[in-house]
PDB file of C-alpha atoms in Angstrom:
ATOM      1  CA  MET M   1      96.476  87.092 126.954  1.00  0.00           C
ATOM      2  CA  THR M   2      95.938  91.015 126.253  1.00  0.00           C
ATOM      3  CA  PRO M   3      91.988  91.434 125.874  1.00  0.00           C
ATOM      4  CA  SER M   4      91.401  93.722 122.405  1.00  0.00           C
ATOM      5  CA  VAL M   5      88.572  96.152 122.535  1.00  0.00           C
ATOM      6  CA  ALA M   6      86.955  97.879 119.567  1.00  0.00           C
ATOM      7  CA  ILE M   7      86.207 101.917 120.650  1.00  0.00           C
ATOM      8  CA  VAL M   8      83.329 103.780 118.452  1.00  0.00           C
ATOM      9  CA  GLU M   9      82.841 107.237 119.531  1.00  0.00           C
ATOM     10  CA  ASP M  10      82.548 110.098 117.737  1.00  0.00           C
ATOM     11  CA  ASP M  11      83.914 112.996 120.400  1.00  0.00           C
ATOM     12  CA  LEU M  12      87.393 112.447 119.397  1.00  0.00           C
ATOM     13  CA  ALA M  13      88.716 113.983 122.123  1.00  0.00           C
ATOM     14  CA  LEU M  14      86.769 111.067 124.188  1.00  0.00           C
ATOM     15  CA  ARG M  15      88.031 108.595 121.506  1.00  0.00           C
ATOM     16  CA  ALA M  16      91.829 109.792 122.479  1.00  0.00           C
ATOM     17  CA  GLY M  17      91.292 109.613 125.800  1.00  0.00           C
ATOM     18  CA  LEU M  18      89.421 106.447 126.053  1.00  0.00           C
ATOM     19  CA  SER M  19      92.146 105.038 123.422  1.00  0.00           C
ATOM     20  CA  ARG M  20      95.470 106.039 125.969  1.00  0.00           C
ATOM     21  CA  GLY M  21      93.364 105.181 129.349  1.00  0.00           C
ATOM     22  CA  LEU M  22      92.846 101.652 128.192  1.00  0.00           C
ATOM     23  CA  ARG M  23      96.234 100.526 126.828  1.00  0.00           C
ATOM     24  CA  GLU M  24      98.055 101.936 129.694  1.00  0.00           C
ATOM     25  CA  GLU M  25      95.405  99.569 131.769  1.00  0.00           C
ATOM     26  CA  GLY M  26      96.156  96.457 129.560  1.00  0.00           C
ATOM     27  CA  PHE M  27      93.768  96.579 126.661  1.00  0.00           C
ATOM     28  CA  GLU M  28      95.286  96.201 122.543  1.00  0.00           C
ATOM     29  CA  VAL M  29      92.963  98.746 121.527  1.00  0.00           C
ATOM     30  CA  SER M  30      92.073  96.875 118.032  1.00  0.00           C
ATOM     31  CA  LEU M  31      89.924  99.530 116.084  1.00  0.00           C
ATOM     32  CA  SER M  32      88.995 102.759 117.233  1.00  0.00           C
ATOM     33  CA  VAL M  33      87.209 104.903 115.039  1.00  0.00           C
ATOM     34  CA  ALA M  34      83.914 107.817 114.683  1.00  0.00           C
ATOM     35  CA  GLY M  35      80.850 105.444 113.484  1.00  0.00           C
ATOM     36  CA  GLY M  36      79.414 102.458 112.720  1.00  0.00           C
ATOM     37  CA  THR M  37      79.874 102.220 108.773  1.00  0.00           C
ATOM     38  CA  ALA M  38      83.970 102.770 109.415  1.00  0.00           C
ATOM     39  CA  LEU M  39      83.175  99.759 112.443  1.00  0.00           C
ATOM     40  CA  LEU M  40      82.101  97.312 109.822  1.00  0.00           C
ATOM     41  CA  ARG M  41      84.687  98.330 107.339  1.00  0.00           C
ATOM     42  CA  GLY M  42      87.420  97.815 109.234  1.00  0.00           C
ATOM     43  CA  LEU M  43      86.598  94.593 111.622  1.00  0.00           C
ATOM     44  CA  GLU M  44      89.438  92.323 110.531  1.00  0.00           C
ATOM     45  CA  ASP M  45      88.913  88.238 110.100  1.00  0.00           C
ATOM     46  CA  LEU M  46      88.648  88.050 114.336  1.00  0.00           C
ATOM     47  CA  PRO M  47      86.589  90.596 116.118  1.00  0.00           C
ATOM     48  CA  PRO M  48      88.321  91.791 119.235  1.00  0.00           C
ATOM     49  CA  ASP M  49      87.175  90.774 122.739  1.00  0.00           C
ATOM     50  CA  VAL M  50      84.675  93.312 123.008  1.00  0.00           C
ATOM     51  CA  PHE M  51      83.353  96.319 121.996  1.00  0.00           C
ATOM     52  CA  VAL M  52      82.935  99.741 123.153  1.00  0.00           C
ATOM     53  CA  ILE M  53      79.960 101.719 120.800  1.00  0.00           C
ATOM     54  CA  ASP M  54      78.228 105.678 122.023  1.00  0.00           C
ATOM     55  CA  ILE M  55      74.778 104.843 120.845  1.00  0.00           C
ATOM     56  CA  GLY M  56      74.356 108.570 119.236  1.00  0.00           C
ATOM     57  CA  LEU M  57      76.957 108.124 116.072  1.00  0.00           C
ATOM     58  CA  PRO M  58      76.532 110.329 113.539  1.00  0.00           C
ATOM     59  CA  ASP M  59      75.810 107.727 110.293  1.00  0.00           C
ATOM     60  CA  VAL M  60      73.669 105.131 112.679  1.00  0.00           C
ATOM     61  CA  ASP M  61      71.801 104.713 116.058  1.00  0.00           C
ATOM     62  CA  GLY M  62      74.408 102.325 117.963  1.00  0.00           C
ATOM     63  CA  ARG M  63      71.860 100.224 118.733  1.00  0.00           C
ATOM     64  CA  ASP M  64      71.233  99.232 115.393  1.00  0.00           C
ATOM     65  CA  LEU M  65      75.206  98.808 114.873  1.00  0.00           C
ATOM     66  CA  CYS M  66      75.220  96.464 117.332  1.00  0.00           C
ATOM     67  CA  LEU M  67      72.003  94.082 115.782  1.00  0.00           C
ATOM     68  CA  ALA M  68      74.350  94.071 112.780  1.00  0.00           C
ATOM     69  CA  LEU M  69      76.911  93.145 114.489  1.00  0.00           C
ATOM     70  CA  ARG M  70      74.800  90.103 115.601  1.00  0.00           C
ATOM     71  CA  ALA M  71      73.361  89.158 112.137  1.00  0.00           C
ATOM     72  CA  ARG M  72      76.703  89.146 110.856  1.00  0.00           C
ATOM     73  CA  GLY M  73      77.783  86.481 113.725  1.00  0.00           C
ATOM     74  CA  VAL M  74      79.274  88.850 115.857  1.00  0.00           C
ATOM     75  CA  HIS M  75      79.201  87.331 120.220  1.00  0.00           C
ATOM     76  CA  ALA M  76      81.696  89.629 121.347  1.00  0.00           C
ATOM     77  CA  PRO M  77      80.137  91.654 124.753  1.00  0.00           C
ATOM     78  CA  VAL M  78      79.249  95.195 123.425  1.00  0.00           C
ATOM     79  CA  LEU M  79      79.271  97.965 125.964  1.00  0.00           C
ATOM     80  CA  LEU M  80      76.482 100.797 124.847  1.00  0.00           C
ATOM     81  CA  LEU M  81      77.892 104.386 126.177  1.00  0.00           C
ATOM     82  CA  THR M  82      75.187 106.929 125.855  1.00  0.00           C
ATOM     83  CA  ALA M  83      74.012 110.393 127.084  1.00  0.00           C
ATOM     84  CA  ARG M  84      70.393 109.000 128.308  1.00  0.00           C
ATOM     85  CA  GLY M  85      70.367 106.719 130.437  1.00  0.00           C
ATOM     86  CA  GLY M  86      65.835 106.164 131.243  1.00  0.00           C
ATOM     87  CA  ILE M  87      64.908 102.497 131.720  1.00  0.00           C
ATOM     88  CA  THR M  88      63.241 102.531 128.439  1.00  0.00           C
ATOM     89  CA  ASP M  89      66.912 103.455 126.872  1.00  0.00           C
ATOM     90  CA  ARG M  90      68.252 100.649 128.809  1.00  0.00           C
ATOM     91  CA  LEU M  91      66.083  98.094 127.879  1.00  0.00           C
ATOM     92  CA  SER M  92      66.123  98.907 124.058  1.00  0.00           C
ATOM     93  CA  GLY M  93      70.175  98.474 124.322  1.00  0.00           C
ATOM     94  CA  PHE M  94      69.549  94.835 125.810  1.00  0.00           C
ATOM     95  CA  HIS M  95      66.616  93.846 123.237  1.00  0.00           C
ATOM     96  CA  SER M  96      69.297  95.466 120.789  1.00  0.00           C
ATOM     97  CA  GLY M  97      72.067  92.423 121.401  1.00  0.00           C
ATOM     98  CA  ALA M  98      73.743  94.878 123.903  1.00  0.00           C
ATOM     99  CA  ASP M  99      75.976  92.918 127.343  1.00  0.00           C
ATOM    100  CA  ASP M 100      75.829  96.086 129.336  1.00  0.00           C
ATOM    101  CA  TYR M 101      75.048  99.900 128.973  1.00  0.00           C
ATOM    102  CA  LEU M 102      76.674 102.640 130.444  1.00  0.00           C
ATOM    103  CA  PRO M 103      75.559 106.058 130.201  1.00  0.00           C
ATOM    104  CA  LYS M 104      77.555 109.276 129.975  1.00  0.00           C
ATOM    105  CA  PRO M 105      79.525 111.212 131.992  1.00  0.00           C
ATOM    106  CA  PHE M 106      81.125 107.849 133.807  1.00  0.00           C
ATOM    107  CA  HIS M 107      84.158 107.384 135.474  1.00  0.00           C
ATOM    108  CA  PHE M 108      86.853 105.860 133.413  1.00  0.00           C
ATOM    109  CA  GLU M 109      87.561 103.174 136.437  1.00  0.00           C
ATOM    110  CA  GLU M 110      83.929 101.978 136.439  1.00  0.00           C
ATOM    111  CA  LEU M 111      84.203 101.651 132.507  1.00  0.00           C
ATOM    112  CA  VAL M 112      87.183  98.766 133.199  1.00  0.00           C
ATOM    113  CA  LEU M 113      86.174  96.875 135.607  1.00  0.00           C
ATOM    114  CA  ARG M 114      82.816  96.306 133.695  1.00  0.00           C
ATOM    115  CA  LEU M 115      85.073  95.761 130.287  1.00  0.00           C
ATOM    116  CA  ARG M 116      87.132  92.936 131.808  1.00  0.00           C
ATOM    117  CA  ALA M 117      83.545  91.885 133.693  1.00  0.00           C
ATOM    118  CA  LEU M 118      82.893  91.773 129.979  1.00  0.00           C
ATOM    119  CA  VAL M 119      86.359  89.599 128.631  1.00  0.00           C
ATOM    120  CA  ARG M 120      85.753  87.079 131.398  1.00  0.00           C
ATOM    121  CA  ARG M 121      82.370  86.652 130.781  1.00  0.00           C
ATOM    122  CA  GLY M 122      83.467  86.224 126.691  1.00  0.00           C
ATOM    123  CA  GLY M 123      81.616  85.627 123.375  1.00  0.00           C
ATOM    124  CA  LYS M 124      82.226  83.584 120.704  1.00  0.00           C
ATOM    125  CA  ALA M 125      82.779  85.179 116.787  1.00  0.00           C
ATOM    126  CA  ALA M 126      80.984  82.489 114.281  1.00  0.00           C
ATOM    127  CA  ASP M 127      81.348  82.073 111.230  1.00  0.00           C
ATOM    128  CA  PRO M 128      79.407  85.214 108.930  1.00  0.00           C
ATOM    129  CA  PRO M 129      76.660  83.350 107.468  1.00  0.00           C
ATOM    130  CA  SER M 130      76.764  82.660 104.381  1.00  0.00           C
ATOM    131  CA  GLY M 131      74.109  84.099 101.701  1.00  0.00           C
ATOM    132  CA  LEU M 132      71.838  87.134 103.434  1.00  0.00           C
ATOM    133  CA  TYR M 133      73.328  89.920 104.540  1.00  0.00           C
ATOM    134  CA  LEU M 134      72.681  93.623 106.155  1.00  0.00           C
ATOM    135  CA  ASP M 135      74.848  96.593 104.443  1.00  0.00           C
ATOM    136  CA  LEU M 136      74.747  98.761 107.562  1.00  0.00           C
ATOM    137  CA  ALA M 137      75.526 101.560 105.070  1.00  0.00           C
ATOM    138  CA  ALA M 138      73.737 101.028 102.736  1.00  0.00           C
ATOM    139  CA  HIS M 139      70.462 100.092 104.811  1.00  0.00           C
ATOM    140  CA  GLU M 140      69.593  97.225 102.083  1.00  0.00           C
ATOM    141  CA  ALA M 141      69.817  93.469 103.002  1.00  0.00           C
ATOM    142  CA  ARG M 142      72.370  91.457 100.258  1.00  0.00           C
ATOM    143  CA  ASN M 143      72.936  88.449  98.555  1.00  0.00           C
ATOM    144  CA  GLU M 144      75.461  87.643  95.849  1.00  0.00           C
ATOM    145  CA  GLY M 145      75.826  91.325  94.871  1.00  0.00           C
ATOM    146  CA  ARG M 146      71.691  91.936  94.576  1.00  0.00           C
ATOM    147  CA  GLY M 147      70.199  94.305  97.153  1.00  0.00           C
ATOM    148  CA  VAL M 148      66.895  95.654  98.381  1.00  0.00           C
ATOM    149  CA  GLY M 149      66.184  99.050 100.162  1.00  0.00           C
ATOM    150  CA  LEU M 150      64.986  98.785 104.094  1.00  0.00           C
ATOM    151  CA  THR M 151      63.113 101.205 105.956  1.00  0.00           C
ATOM    152  CA  PRO M 152      64.420 100.967 109.669  1.00  0.00           C
ATOM    153  CA  THR M 153      61.829  99.269 111.345  1.00  0.00           C
ATOM    154  CA  GLU M 154      62.301  96.281 108.602  1.00  0.00           C
ATOM    155  CA  PHE M 155      66.730  96.562 108.578  1.00  0.00           C
ATOM    156  CA  ARG M 156      65.889  95.985 112.650  1.00  0.00           C
ATOM    157  CA  LEU M 157      63.116  93.518 112.127  1.00  0.00           C
ATOM    158  CA  LEU M 158      65.157  91.300 109.815  1.00  0.00           C
ATOM    159  CA  ALA M 159      68.767  92.080 112.118  1.00  0.00           C
ATOM    160  CA  ALA M 160      66.673  90.927 114.939  1.00  0.00           C
ATOM    161  CA  LEU M 161      65.716  87.598 113.004  1.00  0.00           C
ATOM    162  CA  LEU M 162      68.765  87.059 111.368  1.00  0.00           C
ATOM    163  CA  ALA M 163      71.204  87.324 114.830  1.00  0.00           C
ATOM    164  CA  ARG M 164      69.750  84.040 115.516  1.00  0.00           C
ATOM    165  CA  ARG M 165      69.338  82.604 112.696  1.00  0.00           C
ATOM    166  CA  GLY M 166      67.772  78.932 112.541  1.00  0.00           C
ATOM    167  CA  GLU M 167      66.476  80.183 116.299  1.00  0.00           C
ATOM    168  CA  VAL M 168      62.270  81.065 116.866  1.00  0.00           C
ATOM    169  CA  VAL M 169      62.372  84.665 118.062  1.00  0.00           C
ATOM    170  CA  ARG M 170      59.344  85.706 120.113  1.00  0.00           C
ATOM    171  CA  ARG M 171      57.080  88.409 118.975  1.00  0.00           C
ATOM    172  CA  HIS M 172      57.379  90.523 121.901  1.00  0.00           C
ATOM    173  CA  SER M 173      61.723  90.335 121.313  1.00  0.00           C
ATOM    174  CA  LEU M 174      61.522  91.080 117.431  1.00  0.00           C
ATOM    175  CA  ILE M 175      58.641  94.145 118.992  1.00  0.00           C
ATOM    176  CA  ALA M 176      61.263  95.542 121.374  1.00  0.00           C
ATOM    177  CA  ALA M 177      64.246  95.060 118.974  1.00  0.00           C
ATOM    178  CA  ALA M 178      62.389  96.556 115.988  1.00  0.00           C
ATOM    179  CA  TRP M 179      60.171  99.118 117.361  1.00  0.00           C
ATOM    180  CA  PRO M 180      61.134 102.668 119.921  1.00  0.00           C
ATOM    181  CA  PRO M 181      60.839 102.400 124.038  1.00  0.00           C
ATOM    182  CA  GLY M 182      56.981 103.042 124.151  1.00  0.00           C
ATOM    183  CA  ALA M 183      55.459 101.870 120.914  1.00  0.00           C
ATOM    184  CA  ILE M 184      52.407 100.552 120.151  1.00  0.00           C
ATOM    185  CA  VAL M 185      52.504  97.632 118.192  1.00  0.00           C
ATOM    186  CA  HIS M 186      49.978  95.939 117.432  1.00  0.00           C
ATOM    187  CA  ASP M 187      49.991  91.636 116.032  1.00  0.00           C
ATOM    188  CA  ASN M 188      49.095  92.798 113.278  1.00  0.00           C
ATOM    189  CA  THR M 189      51.491  95.213 112.278  1.00  0.00           C
ATOM    190  CA  LEU M 190      54.204  92.642 112.842  1.00  0.00           C
ATOM    191  CA  ASP M 191      52.830  90.658 110.662  1.00  0.00           C
ATOM    192  CA  ALA M 192      52.445  93.541 108.078  1.00  0.00           C
ATOM    193  CA  TYR M 193      55.817  93.494 108.010  1.00  0.00           C
ATOM    194  CA  VAL M 194      57.440  90.576 107.935  1.00  0.00           C
ATOM    195  CA  VAL M 195      55.033  90.003 104.579  1.00  0.00           C
ATOM    196  CA  ARG M 196      56.227  93.592 103.272  1.00  0.00           C
ATOM    197  CA  LEU M 197      59.934  91.419 104.757  1.00  0.00           C
ATOM    198  CA  ARG M 198      59.128  88.588 102.628  1.00  0.00           C
ATOM    199  CA  ARG M 199      58.488  89.901  99.573  1.00  0.00           C
ATOM    200  CA  LYS M 200      61.757  92.202  99.690  1.00  0.00           C
ATOM    201  CA  LEU M 201      63.479  89.179 100.305  1.00  0.00           C
ATOM    202  CA  ASP M 202      62.081  87.010  97.646  1.00  0.00           C
ATOM    203  CA  GLY M 203      64.201  88.712  94.813  1.00  0.00           C
ATOM    204  CA  ILE M 204      66.858  88.377  96.596  1.00  0.00           C
ATOM    205  CA  ASP M 205      67.334  85.228  98.506  1.00  0.00           C
ATOM    206  CA  GLN M 206      64.881  82.884  98.290  1.00  0.00           C
ATOM    207  CA  SER M 207      67.171  80.525 100.476  1.00  0.00           C
ATOM    208  CA  SER M 208      66.137  82.240 104.050  1.00  0.00           C
ATOM    209  CA  ALA M 209      62.341  82.909 103.481  1.00  0.00           C
ATOM    210  CA  ILE M 210      61.102  83.759 107.148  1.00  0.00           C
ATOM    211  CA  THR M 211      59.251  81.043 108.598  1.00  0.00           C
ATOM    212  CA  THR M 212      55.816  81.123 110.534  1.00  0.00           C
ATOM    213  CA  VAL M 213      55.146  79.578 113.800  1.00  0.00           C
ATOM    214  CA  ARG M 214      51.881  79.654 115.138  1.00  0.00           C
ATOM    215  CA  GLY M 215      51.518  81.511 118.778  1.00  0.00           C
ATOM    216  CA  VAL M 216      55.135  82.242 119.484  1.00  0.00           C
ATOM    217  CA  GLY M 217      57.011  84.185 116.523  1.00  0.00           C
ATOM    218  CA  TYR M 218      59.661  83.780 113.622  1.00  0.00           C
ATOM    219  CA  SER M 219      61.998  82.768 112.355  1.00  0.00           C
ATOM    220  CA  VAL M 220      64.682  82.320 109.213  1.00  0.00           C
ATOM    221  CA  GLY M 221      66.857  79.904 108.065  1.00  0.00           C
TER     222      GLY M 221
END
């Protein structure tokens, strides 16, 4: 089968070159857009086999977009592109749910090989969870037509929990996903943000309560 790829890159020339080159290499480019909002709006019921997402998008950080995909139950592999190749940048990308990371400038042949490896490894698209979900464009948590605004940190924290709905997410994983690399985050800071999230979510979705697993982390139903 022909593997499908979705490209999210705001540089028009680079996006066009990637689309053309990947088609020549046997990929089906199912979606090619300039921003994260357009990607989420254009996704069909069946996601692509692999995503190529630039971190520096005009409307959203590519890592937040990756978190939003995972929170929606999309598990197809994600390769992040970025002009920043430091170890802290790479780690923050992986903590957001990305599967691979390629600094710019890069050799196209290497990109193709990495994508083929990700497709072979595969990933499954789960059915999108009902009830509570994240609206990336509005930066809100929404449920049945009701929404509540979230700060960037609250958004990333909730996305990390929803990406592993029903599982216990350890405290260090939540901190790594929600705060910038190198940020000094105390335990009571994380706890305070969870309390704020609980209060906000209580007004729109009481069924998705955030549960504390003492000494380990948090989970959301």
